[in-house]
Coordinates of C-alpha atoms in Angstrom, one line a residue:
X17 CA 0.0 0.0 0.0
X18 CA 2.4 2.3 1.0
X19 CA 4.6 1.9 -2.5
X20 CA 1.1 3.1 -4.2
X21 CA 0.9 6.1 -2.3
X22 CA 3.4 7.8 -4.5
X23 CA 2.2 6.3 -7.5
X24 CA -1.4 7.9 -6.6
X25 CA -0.4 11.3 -5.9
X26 CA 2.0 11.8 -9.1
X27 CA -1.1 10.2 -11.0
X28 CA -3.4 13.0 -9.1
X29 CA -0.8 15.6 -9.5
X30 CA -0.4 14.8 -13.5
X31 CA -4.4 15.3 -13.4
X32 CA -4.0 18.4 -12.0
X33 CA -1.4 19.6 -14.4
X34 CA -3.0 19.1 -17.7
X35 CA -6.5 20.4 -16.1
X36 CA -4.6 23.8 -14.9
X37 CA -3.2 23.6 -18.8
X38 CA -6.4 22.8 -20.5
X39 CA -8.2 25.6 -18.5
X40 CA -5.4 28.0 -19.3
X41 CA -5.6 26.9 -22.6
X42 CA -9.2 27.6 -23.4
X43 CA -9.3 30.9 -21.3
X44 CA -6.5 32.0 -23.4
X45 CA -7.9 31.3 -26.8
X46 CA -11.5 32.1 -26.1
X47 CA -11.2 35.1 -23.7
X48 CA -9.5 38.5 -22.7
X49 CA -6.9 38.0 -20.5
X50 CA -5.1 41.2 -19.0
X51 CA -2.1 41.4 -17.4
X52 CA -1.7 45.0 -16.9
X53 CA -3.7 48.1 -16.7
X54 CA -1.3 48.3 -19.8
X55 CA 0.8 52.1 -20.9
X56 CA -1.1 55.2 -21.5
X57 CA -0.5 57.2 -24.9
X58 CA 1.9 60.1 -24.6
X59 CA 2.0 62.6 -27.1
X60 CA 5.4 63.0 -28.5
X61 CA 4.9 66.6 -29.5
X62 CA 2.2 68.0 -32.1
X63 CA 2.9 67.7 -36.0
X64 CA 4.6 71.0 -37.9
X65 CA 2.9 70.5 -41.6
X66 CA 5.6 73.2 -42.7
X67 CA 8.7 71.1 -41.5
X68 CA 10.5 69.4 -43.7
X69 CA 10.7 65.2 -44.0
X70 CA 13.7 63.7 -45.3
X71 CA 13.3 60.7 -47.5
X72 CA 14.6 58.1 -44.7
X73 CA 12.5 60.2 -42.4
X74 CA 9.0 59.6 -44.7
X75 CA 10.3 55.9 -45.1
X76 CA 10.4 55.3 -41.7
X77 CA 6.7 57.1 -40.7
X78 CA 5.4 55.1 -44.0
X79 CA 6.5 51.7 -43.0
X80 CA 5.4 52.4 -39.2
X81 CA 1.8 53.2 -40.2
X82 CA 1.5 50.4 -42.5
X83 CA 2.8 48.0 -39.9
X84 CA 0.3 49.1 -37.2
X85 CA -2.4 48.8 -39.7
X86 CA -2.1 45.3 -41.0
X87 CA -1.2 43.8 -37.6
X88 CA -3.9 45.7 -35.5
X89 CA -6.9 46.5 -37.4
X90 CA -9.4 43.4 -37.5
X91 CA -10.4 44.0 -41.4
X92 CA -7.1 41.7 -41.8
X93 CA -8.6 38.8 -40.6
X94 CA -11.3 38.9 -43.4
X95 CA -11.9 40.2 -47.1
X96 CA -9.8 42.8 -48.1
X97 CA -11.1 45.6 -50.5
X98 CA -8.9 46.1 -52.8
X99 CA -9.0 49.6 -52.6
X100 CA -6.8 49.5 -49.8
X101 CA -4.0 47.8 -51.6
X102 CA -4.1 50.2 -54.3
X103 CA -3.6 53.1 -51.6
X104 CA -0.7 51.4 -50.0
X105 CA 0.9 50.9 -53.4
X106 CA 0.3 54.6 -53.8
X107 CA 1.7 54.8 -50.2
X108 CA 4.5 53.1 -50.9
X109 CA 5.6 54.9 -54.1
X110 CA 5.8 57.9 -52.0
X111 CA 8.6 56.5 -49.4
X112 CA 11.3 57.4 -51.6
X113 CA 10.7 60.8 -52.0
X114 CA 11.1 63.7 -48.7
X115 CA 8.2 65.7 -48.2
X116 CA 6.6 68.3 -45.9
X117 CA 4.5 67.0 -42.8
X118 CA 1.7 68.2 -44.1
X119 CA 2.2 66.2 -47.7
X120 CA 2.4 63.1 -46.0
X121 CA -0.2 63.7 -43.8
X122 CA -2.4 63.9 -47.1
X123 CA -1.2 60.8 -48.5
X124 CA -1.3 58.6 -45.1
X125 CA -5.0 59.7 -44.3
X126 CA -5.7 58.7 -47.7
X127 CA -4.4 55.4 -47.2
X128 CA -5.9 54.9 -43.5
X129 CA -9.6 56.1 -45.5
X130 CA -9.1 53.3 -47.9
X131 CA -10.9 50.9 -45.9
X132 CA -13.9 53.7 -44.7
X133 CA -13.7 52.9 -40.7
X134 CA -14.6 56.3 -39.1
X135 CA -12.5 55.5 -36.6
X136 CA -9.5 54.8 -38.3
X137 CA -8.5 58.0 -39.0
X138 CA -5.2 60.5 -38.4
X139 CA -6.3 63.3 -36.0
X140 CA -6.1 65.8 -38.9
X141 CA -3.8 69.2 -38.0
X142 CA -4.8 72.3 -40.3
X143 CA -3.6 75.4 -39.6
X144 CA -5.9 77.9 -41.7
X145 CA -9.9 77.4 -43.2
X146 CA -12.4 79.0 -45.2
X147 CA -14.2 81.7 -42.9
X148 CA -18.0 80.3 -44.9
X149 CA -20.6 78.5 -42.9
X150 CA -22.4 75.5 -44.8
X151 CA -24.6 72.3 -45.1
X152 CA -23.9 69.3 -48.0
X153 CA -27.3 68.0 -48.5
X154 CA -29.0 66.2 -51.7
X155 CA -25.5 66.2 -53.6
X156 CA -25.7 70.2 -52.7
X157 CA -23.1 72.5 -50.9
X158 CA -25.4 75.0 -49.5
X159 CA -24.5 78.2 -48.2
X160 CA -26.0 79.0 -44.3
X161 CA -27.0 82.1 -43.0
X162 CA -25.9 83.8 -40.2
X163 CA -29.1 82.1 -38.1
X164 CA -27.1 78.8 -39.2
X165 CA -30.4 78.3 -42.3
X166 CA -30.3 76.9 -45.4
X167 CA -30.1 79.7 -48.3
X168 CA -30.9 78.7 -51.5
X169 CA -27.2 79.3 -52.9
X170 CA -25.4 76.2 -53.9
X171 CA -21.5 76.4 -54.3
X172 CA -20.3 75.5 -57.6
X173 CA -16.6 76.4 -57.3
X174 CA -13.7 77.2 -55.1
X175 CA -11.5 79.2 -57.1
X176 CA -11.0 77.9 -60.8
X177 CA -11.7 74.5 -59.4
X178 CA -15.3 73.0 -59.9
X179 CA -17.0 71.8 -56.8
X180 CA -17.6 68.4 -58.3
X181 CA -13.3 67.8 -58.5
X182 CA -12.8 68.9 -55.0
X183 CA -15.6 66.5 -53.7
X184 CA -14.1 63.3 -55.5
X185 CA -10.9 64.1 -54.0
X186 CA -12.3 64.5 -50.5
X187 CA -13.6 61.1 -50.8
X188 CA -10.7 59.4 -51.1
X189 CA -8.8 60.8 -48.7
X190 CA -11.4 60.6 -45.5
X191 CA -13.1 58.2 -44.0
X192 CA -16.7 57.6 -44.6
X193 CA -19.1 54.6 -43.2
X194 CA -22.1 56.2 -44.8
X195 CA -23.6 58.9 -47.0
X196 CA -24.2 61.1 -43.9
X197 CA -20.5 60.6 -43.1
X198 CA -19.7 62.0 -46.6
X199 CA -21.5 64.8 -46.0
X200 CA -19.6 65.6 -42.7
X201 CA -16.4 65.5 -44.3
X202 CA -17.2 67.8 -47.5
X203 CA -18.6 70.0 -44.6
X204 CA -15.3 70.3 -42.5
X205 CA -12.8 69.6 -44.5
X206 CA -13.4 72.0 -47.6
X207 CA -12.6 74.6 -45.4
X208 CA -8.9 73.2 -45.1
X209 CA -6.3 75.4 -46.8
X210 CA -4.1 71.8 -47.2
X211 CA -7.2 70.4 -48.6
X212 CA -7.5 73.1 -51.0
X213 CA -4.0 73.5 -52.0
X214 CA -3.8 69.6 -52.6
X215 CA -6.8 70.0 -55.5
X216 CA -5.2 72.7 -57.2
X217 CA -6.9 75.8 -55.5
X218 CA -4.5 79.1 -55.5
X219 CA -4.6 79.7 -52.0
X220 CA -2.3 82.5 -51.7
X221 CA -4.8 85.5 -51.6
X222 CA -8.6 85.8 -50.6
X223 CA -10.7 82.9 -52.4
X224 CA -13.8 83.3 -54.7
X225 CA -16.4 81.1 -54.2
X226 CA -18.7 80.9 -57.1
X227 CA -22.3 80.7 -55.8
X228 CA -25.6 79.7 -57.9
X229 CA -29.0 80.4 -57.4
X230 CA -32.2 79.7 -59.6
X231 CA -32.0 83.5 -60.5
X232 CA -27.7 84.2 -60.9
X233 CA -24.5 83.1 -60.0
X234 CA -22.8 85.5 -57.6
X235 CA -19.2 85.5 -56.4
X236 CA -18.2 85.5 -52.7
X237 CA -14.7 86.6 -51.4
X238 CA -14.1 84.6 -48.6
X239 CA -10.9 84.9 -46.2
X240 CA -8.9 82.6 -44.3
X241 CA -9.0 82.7 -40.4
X242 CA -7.2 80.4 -38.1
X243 CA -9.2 78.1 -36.6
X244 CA -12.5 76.5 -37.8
X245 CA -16.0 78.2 -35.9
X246 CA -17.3 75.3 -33.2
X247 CA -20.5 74.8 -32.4
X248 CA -21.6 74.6 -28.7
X249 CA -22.2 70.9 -27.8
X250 CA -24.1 70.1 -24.5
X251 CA -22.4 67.2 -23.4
X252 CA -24.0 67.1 -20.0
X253 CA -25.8 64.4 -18.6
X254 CA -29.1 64.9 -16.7
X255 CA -32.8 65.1 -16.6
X256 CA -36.0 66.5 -16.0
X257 CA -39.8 66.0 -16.6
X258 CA -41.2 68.3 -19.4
X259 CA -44.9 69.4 -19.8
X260 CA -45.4 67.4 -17.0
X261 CA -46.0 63.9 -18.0
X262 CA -42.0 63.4 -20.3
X263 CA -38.9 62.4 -18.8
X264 CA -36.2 63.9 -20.7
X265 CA -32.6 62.4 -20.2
X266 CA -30.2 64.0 -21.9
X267 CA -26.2 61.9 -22.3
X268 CA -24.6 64.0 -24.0
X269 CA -21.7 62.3 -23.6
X270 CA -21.3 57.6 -22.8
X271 CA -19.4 58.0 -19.1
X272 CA -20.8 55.7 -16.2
X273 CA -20.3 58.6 -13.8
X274 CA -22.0 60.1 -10.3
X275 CA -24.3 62.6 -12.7
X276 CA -25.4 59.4 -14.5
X277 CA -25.9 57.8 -11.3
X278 CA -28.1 60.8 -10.4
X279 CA -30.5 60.1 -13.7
X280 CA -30.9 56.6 -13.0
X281 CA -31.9 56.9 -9.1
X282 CA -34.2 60.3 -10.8
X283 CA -35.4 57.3 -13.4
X284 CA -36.2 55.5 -10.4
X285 CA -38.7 58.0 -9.2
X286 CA -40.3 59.3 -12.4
X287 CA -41.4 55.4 -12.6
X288 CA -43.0 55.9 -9.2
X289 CA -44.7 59.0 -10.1
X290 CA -46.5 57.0 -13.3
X291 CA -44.5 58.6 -16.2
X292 CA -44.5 56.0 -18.9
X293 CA -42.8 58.5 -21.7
X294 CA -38.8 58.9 -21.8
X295 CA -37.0 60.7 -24.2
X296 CA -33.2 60.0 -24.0
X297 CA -31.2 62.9 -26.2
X298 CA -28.2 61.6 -27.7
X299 CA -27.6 64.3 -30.2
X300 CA -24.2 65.2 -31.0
X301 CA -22.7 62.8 -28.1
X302 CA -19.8 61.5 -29.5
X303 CA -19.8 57.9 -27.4
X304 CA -17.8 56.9 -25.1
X305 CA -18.5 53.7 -22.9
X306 CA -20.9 51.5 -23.9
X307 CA -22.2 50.7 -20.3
X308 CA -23.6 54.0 -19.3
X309 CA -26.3 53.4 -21.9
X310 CA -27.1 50.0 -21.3
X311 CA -27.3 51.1 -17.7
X312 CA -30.2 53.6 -18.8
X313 CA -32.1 50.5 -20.5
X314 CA -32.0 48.6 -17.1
X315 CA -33.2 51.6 -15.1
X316 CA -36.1 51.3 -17.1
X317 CA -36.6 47.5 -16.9
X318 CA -34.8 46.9 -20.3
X319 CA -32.4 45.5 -22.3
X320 CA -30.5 45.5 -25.7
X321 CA -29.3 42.3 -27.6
X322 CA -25.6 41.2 -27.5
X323 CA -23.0 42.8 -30.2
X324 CA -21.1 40.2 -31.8
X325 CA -17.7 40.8 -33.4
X326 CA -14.0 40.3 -33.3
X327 CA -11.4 41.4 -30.9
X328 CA -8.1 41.5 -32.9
X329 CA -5.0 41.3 -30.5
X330 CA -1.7 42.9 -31.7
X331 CA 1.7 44.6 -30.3
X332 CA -0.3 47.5 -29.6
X333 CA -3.1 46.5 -28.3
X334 CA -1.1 44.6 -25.5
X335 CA 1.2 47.5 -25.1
X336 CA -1.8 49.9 -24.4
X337 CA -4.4 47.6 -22.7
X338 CA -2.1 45.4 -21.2
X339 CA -3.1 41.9 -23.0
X340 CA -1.4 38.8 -22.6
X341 CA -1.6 37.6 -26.3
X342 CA 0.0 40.2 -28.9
X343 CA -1.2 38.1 -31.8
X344 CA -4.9 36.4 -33.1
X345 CA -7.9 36.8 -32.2
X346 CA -11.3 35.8 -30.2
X347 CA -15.2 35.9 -31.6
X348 CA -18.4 36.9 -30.6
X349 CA -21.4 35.6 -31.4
X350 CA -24.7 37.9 -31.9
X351 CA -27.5 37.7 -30.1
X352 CA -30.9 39.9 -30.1
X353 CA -32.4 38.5 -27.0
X354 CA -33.5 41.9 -26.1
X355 CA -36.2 42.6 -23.5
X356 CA -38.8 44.5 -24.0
X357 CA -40.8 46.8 -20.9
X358 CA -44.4 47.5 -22.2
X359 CA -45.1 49.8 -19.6
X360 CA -43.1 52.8 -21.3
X361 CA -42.2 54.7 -24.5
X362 CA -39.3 55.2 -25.3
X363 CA -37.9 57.6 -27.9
X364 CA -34.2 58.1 -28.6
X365 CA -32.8 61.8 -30.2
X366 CA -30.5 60.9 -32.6
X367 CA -28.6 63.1 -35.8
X368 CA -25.4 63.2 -37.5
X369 CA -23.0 63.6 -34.8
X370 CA -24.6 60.6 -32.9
X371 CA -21.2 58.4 -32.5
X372 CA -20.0 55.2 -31.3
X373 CA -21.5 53.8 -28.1
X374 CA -24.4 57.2 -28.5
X375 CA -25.3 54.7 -31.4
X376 CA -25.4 51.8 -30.2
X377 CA -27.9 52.7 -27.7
X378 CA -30.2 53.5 -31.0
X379 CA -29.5 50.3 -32.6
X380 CA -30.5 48.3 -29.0
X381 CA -33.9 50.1 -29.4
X382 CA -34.5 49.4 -32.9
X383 CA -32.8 46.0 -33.1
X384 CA -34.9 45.0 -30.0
X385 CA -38.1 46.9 -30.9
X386 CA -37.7 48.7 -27.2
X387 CA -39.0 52.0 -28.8
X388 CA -38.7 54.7 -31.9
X389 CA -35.6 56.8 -33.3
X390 CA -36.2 60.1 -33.8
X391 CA -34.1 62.8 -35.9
X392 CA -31.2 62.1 -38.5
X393 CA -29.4 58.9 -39.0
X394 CA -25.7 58.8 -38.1
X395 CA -22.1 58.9 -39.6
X396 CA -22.0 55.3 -37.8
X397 CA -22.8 51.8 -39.7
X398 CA -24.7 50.3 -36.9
X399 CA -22.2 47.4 -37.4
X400 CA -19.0 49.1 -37.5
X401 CA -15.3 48.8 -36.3
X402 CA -14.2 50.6 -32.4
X403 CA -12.7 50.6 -29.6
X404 CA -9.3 52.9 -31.0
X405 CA -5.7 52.7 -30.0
X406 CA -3.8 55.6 -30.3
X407 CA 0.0 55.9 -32.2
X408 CA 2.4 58.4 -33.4
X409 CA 4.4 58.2 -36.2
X410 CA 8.3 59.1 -35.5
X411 CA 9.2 61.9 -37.6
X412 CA 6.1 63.5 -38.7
X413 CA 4.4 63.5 -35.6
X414 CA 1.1 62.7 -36.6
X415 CA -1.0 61.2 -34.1
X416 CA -4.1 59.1 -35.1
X417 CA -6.1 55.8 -34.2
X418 CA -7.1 52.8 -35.1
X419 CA -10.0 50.3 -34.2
X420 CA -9.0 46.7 -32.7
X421 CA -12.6 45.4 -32.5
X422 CA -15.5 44.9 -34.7
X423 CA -19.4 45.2 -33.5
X424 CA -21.6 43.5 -35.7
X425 CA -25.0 44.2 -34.3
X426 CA -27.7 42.7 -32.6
X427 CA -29.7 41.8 -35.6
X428 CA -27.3 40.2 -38.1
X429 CA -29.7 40.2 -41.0
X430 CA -29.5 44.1 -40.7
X431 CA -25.7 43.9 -40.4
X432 CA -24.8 44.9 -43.9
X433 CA -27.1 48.2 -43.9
X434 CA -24.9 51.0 -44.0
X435 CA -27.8 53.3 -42.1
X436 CA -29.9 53.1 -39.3
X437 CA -32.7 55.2 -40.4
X438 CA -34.8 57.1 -37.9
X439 CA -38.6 55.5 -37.5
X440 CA -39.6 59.8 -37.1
X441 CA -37.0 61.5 -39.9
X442 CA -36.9 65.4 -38.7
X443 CA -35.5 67.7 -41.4
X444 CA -32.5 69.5 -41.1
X445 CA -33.4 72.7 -39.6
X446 CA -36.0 71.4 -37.5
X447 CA -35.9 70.8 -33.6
X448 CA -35.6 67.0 -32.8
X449 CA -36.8 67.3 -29.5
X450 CA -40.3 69.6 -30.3
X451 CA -41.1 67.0 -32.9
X452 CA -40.6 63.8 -30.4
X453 CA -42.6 66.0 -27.9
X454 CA -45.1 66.6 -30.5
X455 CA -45.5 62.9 -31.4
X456 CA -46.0 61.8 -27.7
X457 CA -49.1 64.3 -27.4
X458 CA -50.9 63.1 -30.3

C-alpha cells in the first residue's frame, strides 16, 4: 500500500497539471486575458505641416503606419477591398521621395480612408480654413446664414476648381461609413487650406467662391481665419420632466459617472410617479463607454441584444491595454435577445454627430423593438469597427487611431445596412426634441 501512495499522488498531480493547462488553454484562446492596466498614450509633440521630412524620415513614418495597420486593425482577418491595396501601393511609391509633414499627412490619411472605418482615422492638423458657414445635402453645398439656415445658394466652385473635383478628392482621402459621413467630411474639411491647396486651388490670396442660385450666379470673397467656428455641444448628462408627463434624459456624452448615477436613481422616481414616456437625447454625443447606456435600459426595466464581433489582439493593443496575447484573435457571437418593458415609450434623439456607443444605444432600441428613433441617422454603420488605440508616427508626428474590434449588431440580417434610419425622420433645420414632444401628445 504504501509503494502506491506515491504512484497515486503523481497520477493525481499529473491530473492536476494538464486540467490547470487545459483551462489555461481555453481561457487563453477564447477570452480577454489582462495582465496589466497596460501604458497610456503620450504625445510626442504635435505635427509642424511646414517642416520638412527627409526621405529616410518619410520611409520610416510610412512603414510604421503600415505596420500598425495590417497587424492591428481586424479588417485583416477577413476580405480585403482592394482599394486598400491600391492606396498602399500609392503609399508606398511615396517612401522614396522627402516631403513636408503636411504632404504626407495627405497621403497617409488617404491610405488609413481606404478601408472607410470612421475610426480609423489621423487626427487631422490644419492650420488655416475658409471663414463660410455650410450644409452638403442632396448632392448640394449650400450656403448657411448667419441664423445657421439653409439659403438657396449652392457652391459651384472654389476658385477655378469645380465643386464636383474637390468633392471626388475629399472622398478618397477621408473616411466615410455612410452617405451622412460624406457629408460631414465635404462639410469640414473643404474649409482646409491643405485640402484646397492639394486640389489645385491658388490659395495665396482671398478665395472666390462661385455661388448659384435659380435666378444668378454671384461670387463671394471669402478669407482665411485660423481656426474652424465650433459649435456649442451640451455634453452634459441629466434630466427632468417636461410638460409634466415626459422624462427627458439628456447623455450628452457615454461615461458611467455620479451625474449618470443621479439620472438613474431620478429614473427610479419618475417610474414611481406613473411617467410611462422617456426621451433620452443623444444628439451630438460623440460615445464613449458603452455601459452608461445599457445602464439607462435597465433603469427602465430593459435591455438590448448582444453585439457580436472580433477582438483583434496585436503589439499594440497589448502594449496599451495590457493583453497577454499580442497576436490572433477571439469571436463573438450575436444575439438579439433583447427585453422588451411595455409599460413605457421610449424615444431616442439621434442626428449626424450621434457616434460610437451614442449609437449603439439607438440600434438596442431598434434591433430589440424597445421604442422609436427620432431625428437624422448617423455617420456610424450600426455594425462598425471601435474601440481605438492611439500611435504616433516618429518623424512627422502625426498622431491618429485605429479600431482593434468589430461590432456586428444585434440583428445580423440588418448587419450589412450602411444606415440606421430614424422610424420619425426630422428635417435638417427642424428641432428634434419639439417634434418627439409633439409625437408623444398626439
Amino acid at each position: 500500500m504504501k509503494k502506491r501512495i506515491p504512484k497515486i499522488i503523481g497520477v493525481v498531480g499529473f491530473s492536476l497539471i494538464i486540467l490547470v493547462v487545459g483551462i489555461f488553454t481555453y481561457l487563453y484562446f477564447n477570452h480577454v486575458i489582462r495582465i496589466s492596466k497596460g501604458k497610456e498614450f503620450k504625445n510626442q509633440g504635435s505635427p509642424v505641416i511646414e517642416s520638412q521630412l527627409s526621405k529616410d524620415d518619410v520611409k520610416e513614418d510610412i512603414d510604421y503606419i503600415i505596420d500598425i495597420m495590417e497587424n492591428t486593425h481586424p479588417i485583416f482577418l477577413e476580405e480585403v477591398p482592394e482599394s486598400y491595396y491600391i492606396a498602399k501601393d500609392e503609399l508606398l511609391a511615396a517612401s522614396n521621395q522627402g516631403m513636408t509633414v503636411g504632404e504626407l499627412q495627405y497621403k497617409v490619411s488617404r491610405y488609413l480612408s481606404s478601408i472607410n472605418d470612421g475610426h480609423t482615422a489621423l487626427w487631422w492638423t490644419e492650420n488655416m480654413f475658409l471663414d463660410i458657414d455650410w450644409k452638403y445635402l442632396d448632392g448640394n453645398l449650400y450656403v448657411l446664414d448667419s441664423n445657421k439656415k439653409l439659403t438657396d445658394e449652392v457652391v459651384t466652385k472654389i476658385g477655378d476648381i469645380e465643386i464636383g473635383k474637390i468633392i471626388e478628392s475629399n472622398r478618397a482621402h477621408f473616411p466615410a461609413e455612410n452617405y451622412v459621413a460624406e457629408a460631414k467630411n465635404i462639410e469640414s474639411f473643404l474649409k482646409g487650406k491643405l485640402v484646397l491647396e492639394n486640389v489645385g486651388v491658388d490659395c495665396t490670396k482671398d478665395i472666390l467662391v462661385t455661388l448659384s442660385n435659380v435666378e444668378e450666379d454671384k461670387i463671394l470673397e471669402v478669407e482665411f481665419i485660423s481656426g474652424p467656428e465650433y459649435r456649442s455641444v451640451n455634453n452634459g448628462i441629466y434630466s427632468k420632466v417636461i410638460d409634466k408627463n415626459i422624462a427627458y434624459i439628456r447623455l450628452g456624452t457615454c461615461d458611467v459617472n455620479s451625474t449618470l448615477k443621479s439620472v438613474i436613481e431620478n429614473i427610479e422616481k419618475y417610474k414611481s410617479e406613473g411617467i410611462k414616456d422617456y426621451i433620452i437625447d443623444v444628439i451630438d454625443n460623440p460615445g464613449g463607454v458603452s455601459n452608461a447606456c445599457s445602464m439607462l435600459l435597465e433603469a427602465l426595466n430593459m435591455k438590448g441584444g448582444t453585439y457580436g464581433g472580433m477582438l483583434r489582439f496585436s503589439p499594440l493593443a497589448q502594449e496599451q491595454l495590457g493583453y497577454l496575447r499580442k497576436s490572433g484573435h477571439i469571436e463573438y457571437k450575436s444575439n438579439n435577445n433583447a427585453v422588451k418593458n411595455n409599460d413605457i415609450n421610449l424615444y431616442i434623439l439621434t442626428n449626424e454627430n450621434t457616434f460610437s456607443s451614442a449609437q449603439m444605444l439607438a440600434v438596442w432600441v431598434s434591433d430589440g423593438n424597445l421604442g422609436k428613433i427620432v431625428g437624422r441617422p448617423s455617420s456610424n454603420m450600426p455594425s462598425n469597427y471601435g474601440d481605438v488605440l492611439k500611435f504616433q508616427m516618429k518623424n512627422s508626428k502625426l498622431i491618429g487611431q485605429i479600431s482593434h474590434k468589430k461590432f456586428i449588431r444585434p440583428d445580423i440580417g440588418k448587419d450589412k445596412e450602411q444606415i440606421l434610419e430614424p422610424d420619425i425622420y426630422v428635417e435638417y433645420g427642424d428641432d428634434i426634441l419639439e417634434r418627439a414632444i409633439d409625437y408623444i401628445n398626439k
